[in-house]
mmCIF file of C-alpha atoms in Angstrom:
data_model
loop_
_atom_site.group_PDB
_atom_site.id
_atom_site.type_symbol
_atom_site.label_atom_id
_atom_site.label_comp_id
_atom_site.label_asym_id
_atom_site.label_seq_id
_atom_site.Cartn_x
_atom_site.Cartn_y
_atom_site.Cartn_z
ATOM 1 C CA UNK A 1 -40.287 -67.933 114.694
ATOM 2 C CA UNK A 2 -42.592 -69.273 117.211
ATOM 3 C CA UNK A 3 -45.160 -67.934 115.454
ATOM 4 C CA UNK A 4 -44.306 -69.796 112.269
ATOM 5 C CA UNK A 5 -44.178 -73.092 114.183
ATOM 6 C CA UNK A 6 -47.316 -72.461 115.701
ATOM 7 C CA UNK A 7 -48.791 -71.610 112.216
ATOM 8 C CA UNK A 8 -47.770 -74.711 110.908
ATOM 9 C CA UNK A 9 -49.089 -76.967 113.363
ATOM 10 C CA UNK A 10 -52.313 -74.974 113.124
ATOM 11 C CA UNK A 11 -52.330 -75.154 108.885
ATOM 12 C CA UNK A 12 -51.944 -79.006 109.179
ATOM 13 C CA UNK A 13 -54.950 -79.304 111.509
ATOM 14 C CA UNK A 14 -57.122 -77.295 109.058
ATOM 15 C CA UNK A 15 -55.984 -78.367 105.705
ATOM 16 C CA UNK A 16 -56.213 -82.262 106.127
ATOM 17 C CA UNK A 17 -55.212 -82.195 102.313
ATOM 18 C CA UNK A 18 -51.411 -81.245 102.876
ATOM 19 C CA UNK A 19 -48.987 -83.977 102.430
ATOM 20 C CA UNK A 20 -45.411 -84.620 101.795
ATOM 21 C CA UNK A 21 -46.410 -84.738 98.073
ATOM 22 C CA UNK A 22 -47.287 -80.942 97.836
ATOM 23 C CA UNK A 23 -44.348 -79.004 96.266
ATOM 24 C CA UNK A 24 -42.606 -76.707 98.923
ATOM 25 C CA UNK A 25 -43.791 -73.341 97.124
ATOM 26 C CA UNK A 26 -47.013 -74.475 97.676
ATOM 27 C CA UNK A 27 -46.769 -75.367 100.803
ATOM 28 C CA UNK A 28 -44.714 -71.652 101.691
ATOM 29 C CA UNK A 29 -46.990 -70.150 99.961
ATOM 30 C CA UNK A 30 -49.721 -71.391 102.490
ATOM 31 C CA UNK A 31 -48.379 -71.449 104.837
ATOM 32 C CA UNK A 32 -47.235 -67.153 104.506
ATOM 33 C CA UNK A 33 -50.789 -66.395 104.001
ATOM 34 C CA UNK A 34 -52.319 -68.392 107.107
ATOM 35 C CA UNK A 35 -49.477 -66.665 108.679
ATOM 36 C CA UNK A 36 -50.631 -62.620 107.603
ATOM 37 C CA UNK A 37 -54.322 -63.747 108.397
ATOM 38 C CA UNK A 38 -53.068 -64.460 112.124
ATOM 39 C CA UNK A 39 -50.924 -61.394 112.317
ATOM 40 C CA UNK A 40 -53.054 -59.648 114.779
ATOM 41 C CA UNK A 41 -53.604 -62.444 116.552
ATOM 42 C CA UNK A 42 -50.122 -63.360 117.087
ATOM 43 C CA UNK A 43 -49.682 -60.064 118.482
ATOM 44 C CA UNK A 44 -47.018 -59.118 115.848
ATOM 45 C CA UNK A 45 -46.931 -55.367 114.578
ATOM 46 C CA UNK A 46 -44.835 -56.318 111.398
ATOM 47 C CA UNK A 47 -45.530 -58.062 107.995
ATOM 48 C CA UNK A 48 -45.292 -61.661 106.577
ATOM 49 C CA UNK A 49 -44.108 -61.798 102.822
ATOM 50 C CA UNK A 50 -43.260 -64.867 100.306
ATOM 51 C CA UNK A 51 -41.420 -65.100 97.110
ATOM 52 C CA UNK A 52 -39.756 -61.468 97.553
ATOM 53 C CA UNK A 53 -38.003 -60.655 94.830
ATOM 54 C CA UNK A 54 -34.372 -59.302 96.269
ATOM 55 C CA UNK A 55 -31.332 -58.086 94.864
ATOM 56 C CA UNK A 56 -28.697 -55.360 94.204
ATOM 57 C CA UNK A 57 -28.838 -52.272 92.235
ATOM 58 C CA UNK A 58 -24.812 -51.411 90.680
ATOM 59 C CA UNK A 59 -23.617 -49.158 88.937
ATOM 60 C CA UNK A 60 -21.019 -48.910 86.125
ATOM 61 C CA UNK A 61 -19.545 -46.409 83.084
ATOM 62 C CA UNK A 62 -22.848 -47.812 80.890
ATOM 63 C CA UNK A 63 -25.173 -46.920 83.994
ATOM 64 C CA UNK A 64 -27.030 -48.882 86.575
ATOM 65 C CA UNK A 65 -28.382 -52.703 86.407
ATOM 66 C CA UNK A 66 -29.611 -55.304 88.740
ATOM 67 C CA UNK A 67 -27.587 -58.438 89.902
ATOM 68 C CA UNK A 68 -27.804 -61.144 92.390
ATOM 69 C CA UNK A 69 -31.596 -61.815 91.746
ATOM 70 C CA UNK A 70 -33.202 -64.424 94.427
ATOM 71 C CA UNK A 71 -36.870 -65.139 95.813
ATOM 72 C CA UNK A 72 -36.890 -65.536 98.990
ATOM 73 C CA UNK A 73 -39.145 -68.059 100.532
ATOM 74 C CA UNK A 74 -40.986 -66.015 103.649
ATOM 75 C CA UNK A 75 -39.818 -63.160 105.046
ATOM 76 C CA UNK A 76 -41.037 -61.252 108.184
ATOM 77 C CA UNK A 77 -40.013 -57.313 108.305
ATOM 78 C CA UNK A 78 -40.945 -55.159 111.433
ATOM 79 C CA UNK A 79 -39.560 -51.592 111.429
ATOM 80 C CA UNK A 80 -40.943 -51.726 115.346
ATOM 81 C CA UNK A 81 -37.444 -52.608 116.101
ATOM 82 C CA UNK A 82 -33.924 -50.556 116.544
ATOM 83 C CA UNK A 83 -32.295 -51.894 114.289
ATOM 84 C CA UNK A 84 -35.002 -52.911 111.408
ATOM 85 C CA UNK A 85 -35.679 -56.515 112.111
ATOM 86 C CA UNK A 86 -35.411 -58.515 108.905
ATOM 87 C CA UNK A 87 -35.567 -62.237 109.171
ATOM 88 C CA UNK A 88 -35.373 -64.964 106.268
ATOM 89 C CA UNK A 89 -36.418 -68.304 106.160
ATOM 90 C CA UNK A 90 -35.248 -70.417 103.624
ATOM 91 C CA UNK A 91 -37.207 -73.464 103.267
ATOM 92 C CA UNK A 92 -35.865 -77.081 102.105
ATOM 93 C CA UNK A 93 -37.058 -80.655 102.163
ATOM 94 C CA UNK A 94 -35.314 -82.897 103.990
ATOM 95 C CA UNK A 95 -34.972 -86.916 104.464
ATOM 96 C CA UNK A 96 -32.700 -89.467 104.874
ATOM 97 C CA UNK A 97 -31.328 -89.247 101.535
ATOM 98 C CA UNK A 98 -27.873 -87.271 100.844
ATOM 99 C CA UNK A 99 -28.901 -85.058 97.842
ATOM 100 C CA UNK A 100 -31.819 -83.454 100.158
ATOM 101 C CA UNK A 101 -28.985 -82.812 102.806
ATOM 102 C CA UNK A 102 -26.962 -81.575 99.625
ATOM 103 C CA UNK A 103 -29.752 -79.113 98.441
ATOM 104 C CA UNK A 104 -30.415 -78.197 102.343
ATOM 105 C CA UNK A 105 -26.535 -77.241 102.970
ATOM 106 C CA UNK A 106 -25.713 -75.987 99.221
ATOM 107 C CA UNK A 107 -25.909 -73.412 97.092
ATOM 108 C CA UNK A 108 -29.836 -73.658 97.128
ATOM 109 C CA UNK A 109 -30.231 -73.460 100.951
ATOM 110 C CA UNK A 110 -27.346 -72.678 103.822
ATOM 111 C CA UNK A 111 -25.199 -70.928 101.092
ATOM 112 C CA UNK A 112 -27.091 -68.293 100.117
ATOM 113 C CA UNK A 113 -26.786 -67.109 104.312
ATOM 114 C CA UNK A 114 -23.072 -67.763 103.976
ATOM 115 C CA UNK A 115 -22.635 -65.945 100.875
ATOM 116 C CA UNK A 116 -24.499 -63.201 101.322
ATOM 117 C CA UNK A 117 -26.812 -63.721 98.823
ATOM 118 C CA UNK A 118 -30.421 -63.853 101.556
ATOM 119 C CA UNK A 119 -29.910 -61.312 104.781
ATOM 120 C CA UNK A 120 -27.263 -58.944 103.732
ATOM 121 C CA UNK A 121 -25.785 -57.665 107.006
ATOM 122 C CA UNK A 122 -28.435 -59.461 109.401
ATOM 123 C CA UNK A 123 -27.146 -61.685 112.124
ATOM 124 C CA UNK A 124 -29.405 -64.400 112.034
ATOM 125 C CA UNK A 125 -31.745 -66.396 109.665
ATOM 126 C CA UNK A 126 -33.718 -69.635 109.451
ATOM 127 C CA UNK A 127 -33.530 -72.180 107.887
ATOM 128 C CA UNK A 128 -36.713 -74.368 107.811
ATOM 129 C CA UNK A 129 -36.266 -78.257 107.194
ATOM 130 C CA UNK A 130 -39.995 -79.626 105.562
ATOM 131 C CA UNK A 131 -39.514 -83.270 106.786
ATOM 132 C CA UNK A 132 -40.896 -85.791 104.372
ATOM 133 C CA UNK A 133 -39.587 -88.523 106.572
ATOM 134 C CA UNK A 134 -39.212 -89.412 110.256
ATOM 135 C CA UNK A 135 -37.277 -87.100 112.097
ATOM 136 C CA UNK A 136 -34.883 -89.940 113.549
ATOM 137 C CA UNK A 137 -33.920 -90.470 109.579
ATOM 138 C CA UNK A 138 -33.820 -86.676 108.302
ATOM 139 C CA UNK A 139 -31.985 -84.954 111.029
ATOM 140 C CA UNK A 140 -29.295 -86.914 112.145
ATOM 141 C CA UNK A 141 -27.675 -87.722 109.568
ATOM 142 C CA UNK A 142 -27.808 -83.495 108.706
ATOM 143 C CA UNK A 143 -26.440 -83.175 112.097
ATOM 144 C CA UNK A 144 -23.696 -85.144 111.343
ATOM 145 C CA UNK A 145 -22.621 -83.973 108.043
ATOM 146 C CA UNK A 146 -22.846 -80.593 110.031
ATOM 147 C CA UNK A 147 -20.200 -81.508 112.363
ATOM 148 C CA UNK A 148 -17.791 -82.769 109.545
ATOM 149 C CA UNK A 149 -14.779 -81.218 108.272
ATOM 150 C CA UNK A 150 -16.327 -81.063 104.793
ATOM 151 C CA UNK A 151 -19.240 -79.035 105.949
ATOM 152 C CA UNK A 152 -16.697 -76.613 107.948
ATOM 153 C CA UNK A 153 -14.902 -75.723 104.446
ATOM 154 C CA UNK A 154 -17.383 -75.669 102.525
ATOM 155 C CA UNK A 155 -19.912 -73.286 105.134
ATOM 156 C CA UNK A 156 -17.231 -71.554 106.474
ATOM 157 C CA UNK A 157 -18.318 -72.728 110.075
ATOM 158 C CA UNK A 158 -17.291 -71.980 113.611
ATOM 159 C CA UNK A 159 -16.904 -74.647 116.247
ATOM 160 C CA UNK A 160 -17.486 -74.426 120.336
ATOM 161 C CA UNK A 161 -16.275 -77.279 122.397
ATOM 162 C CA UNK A 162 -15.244 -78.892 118.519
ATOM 163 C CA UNK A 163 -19.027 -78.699 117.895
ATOM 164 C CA UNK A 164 -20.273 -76.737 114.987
ATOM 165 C CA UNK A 165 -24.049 -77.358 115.553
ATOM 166 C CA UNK A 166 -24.735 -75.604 118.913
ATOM 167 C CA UNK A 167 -28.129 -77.492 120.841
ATOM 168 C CA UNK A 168 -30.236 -76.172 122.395
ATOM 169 C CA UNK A 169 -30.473 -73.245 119.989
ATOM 170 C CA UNK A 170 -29.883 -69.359 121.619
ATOM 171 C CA UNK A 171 -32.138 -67.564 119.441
ATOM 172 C CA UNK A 172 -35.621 -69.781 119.383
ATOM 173 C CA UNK A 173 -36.825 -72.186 121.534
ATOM 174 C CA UNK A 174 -38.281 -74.202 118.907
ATOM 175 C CA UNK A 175 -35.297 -74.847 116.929
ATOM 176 C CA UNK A 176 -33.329 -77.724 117.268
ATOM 177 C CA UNK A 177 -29.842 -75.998 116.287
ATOM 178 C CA UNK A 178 -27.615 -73.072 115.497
ATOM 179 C CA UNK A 179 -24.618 -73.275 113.412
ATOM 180 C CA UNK A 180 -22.370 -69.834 112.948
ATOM 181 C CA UNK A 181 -20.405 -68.916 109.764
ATOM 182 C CA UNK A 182 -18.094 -66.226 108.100
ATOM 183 C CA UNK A 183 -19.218 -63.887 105.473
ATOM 184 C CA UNK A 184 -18.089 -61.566 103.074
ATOM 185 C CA UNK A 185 -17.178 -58.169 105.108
ATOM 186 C CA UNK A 186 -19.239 -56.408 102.922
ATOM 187 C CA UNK A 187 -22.159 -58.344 102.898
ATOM 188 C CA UNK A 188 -21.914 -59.201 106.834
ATOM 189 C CA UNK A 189 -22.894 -57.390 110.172
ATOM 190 C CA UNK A 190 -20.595 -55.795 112.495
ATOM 191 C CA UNK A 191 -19.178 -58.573 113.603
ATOM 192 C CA UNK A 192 -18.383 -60.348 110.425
ATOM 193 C CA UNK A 193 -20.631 -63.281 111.029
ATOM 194 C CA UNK A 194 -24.138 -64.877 110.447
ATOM 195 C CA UNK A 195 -26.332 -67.334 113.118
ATOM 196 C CA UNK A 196 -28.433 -69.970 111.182
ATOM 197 C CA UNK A 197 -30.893 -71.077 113.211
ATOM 198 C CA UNK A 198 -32.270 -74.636 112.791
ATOM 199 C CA UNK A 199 -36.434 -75.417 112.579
ATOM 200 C CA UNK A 200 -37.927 -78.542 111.760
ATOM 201 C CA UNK A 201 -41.263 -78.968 110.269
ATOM 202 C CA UNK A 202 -43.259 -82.070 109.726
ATOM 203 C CA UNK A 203 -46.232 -84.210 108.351
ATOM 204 C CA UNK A 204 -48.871 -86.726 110.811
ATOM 205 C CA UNK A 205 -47.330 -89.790 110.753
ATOM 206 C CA UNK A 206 -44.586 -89.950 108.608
ATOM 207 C CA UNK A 207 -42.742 -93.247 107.407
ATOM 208 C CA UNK A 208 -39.581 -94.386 108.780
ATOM 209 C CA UNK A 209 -36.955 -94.856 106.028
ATOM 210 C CA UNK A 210 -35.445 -98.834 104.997
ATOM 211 C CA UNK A 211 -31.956 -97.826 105.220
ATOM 212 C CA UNK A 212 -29.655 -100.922 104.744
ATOM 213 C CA UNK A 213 -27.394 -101.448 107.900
#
């Protein structure tokens, strides 16, 4: 994760051309393969991927077929590890306006950790907030909607202290927040649940948002 941060900060100094404007694949897309080119460098023995293709092979009387199809956006793998270490990051835009928070939290972002769908049986993931406005704007109001009784329902979240976004985060230094949620048994670890962690990326500069008082 660190090394994802650091990759960022280090694409934006070299590609002077990135902007909000860019659409996030492109920018993922990037931003995985500046990522593989400093693998050795980083020190890290396993792999960067984007846009894997993911989903499960069933079987039925009229034979076998493939559901619950998803890209994911970058994925690191390292069989170094005991267990396997496979961690997602799902990336969204984010600013102050509710339908990014919408798309961040639904069934395009958060949900598919919740669900199952991204990091069957892991017990963590990331999810990776591309600000295309100031930070005070974007992440606050996320924060809060994190914390409501809405977002508890519908993210099947757990509180500490009556808190369901958990700063500083316990996994990675550079994210701002964890949040913890059920899962399906079947689709969940051991313990039944999944840590999201938090990670904010953003642009030189970036406006401040007119939002009427």
């Amino acid at each position: 994760v660190d090394a994802l941060y650091r990759g960022w900060q280090a694409l934006l100094a070299q590609a002077k051309n990135l902007s909000p404007g860019h659409k996030e694949p492109e920018l993922t897309e990037m931003l995985c393969l500046y990522l593989q080119s400093q693998r050795h460098r980083d020190r890290l023995t396993g792999l960067w991927g984007y846009e894997n293709q993911q989903g499960d092979l069933v079987f039925d009387a009229k034979g076998a077929k493939v559901t619950r199809r998803k890209r994911t956006d970058i994925r690191y793998f390292s069989n170094q590890e005991s267990p396997e270490l496979d961690l997602i990051f799902e990336f969204k835009k984010l600013d102050h306006r509710k339908a990014t928070r919408d798309k961040y939290s639904g069934e395009e972002g958060m949900l598919r950790f919740v669900t199952g769908e991204y990091s069957k049986g892991q017990p963590v993931a990331v999810m990776v907030g591309i600000l295309t406005m100031h930070l005070d704007d974007s992440v606050p109001p996320l924060i809060r909607f994190l914390n409501s009784p809405d977002a508890k329902t519908l993210l099947l979240m757990e509180a500490v202290a009556g808190k369901q976004t958990r700063t500083p985060s316990n996994f990675f230094d550079c994210a701002a927040f964890d949040t913890e949620h059920v899962r399906p048994a079947d689709r969940a670890p051991a313990h039944g649940k999944i840590v999201i962690s938090h990670l904010f990326l953003d642009f030189p500069e970036l406006p401040r948002a007119m939002v009427m008082k």
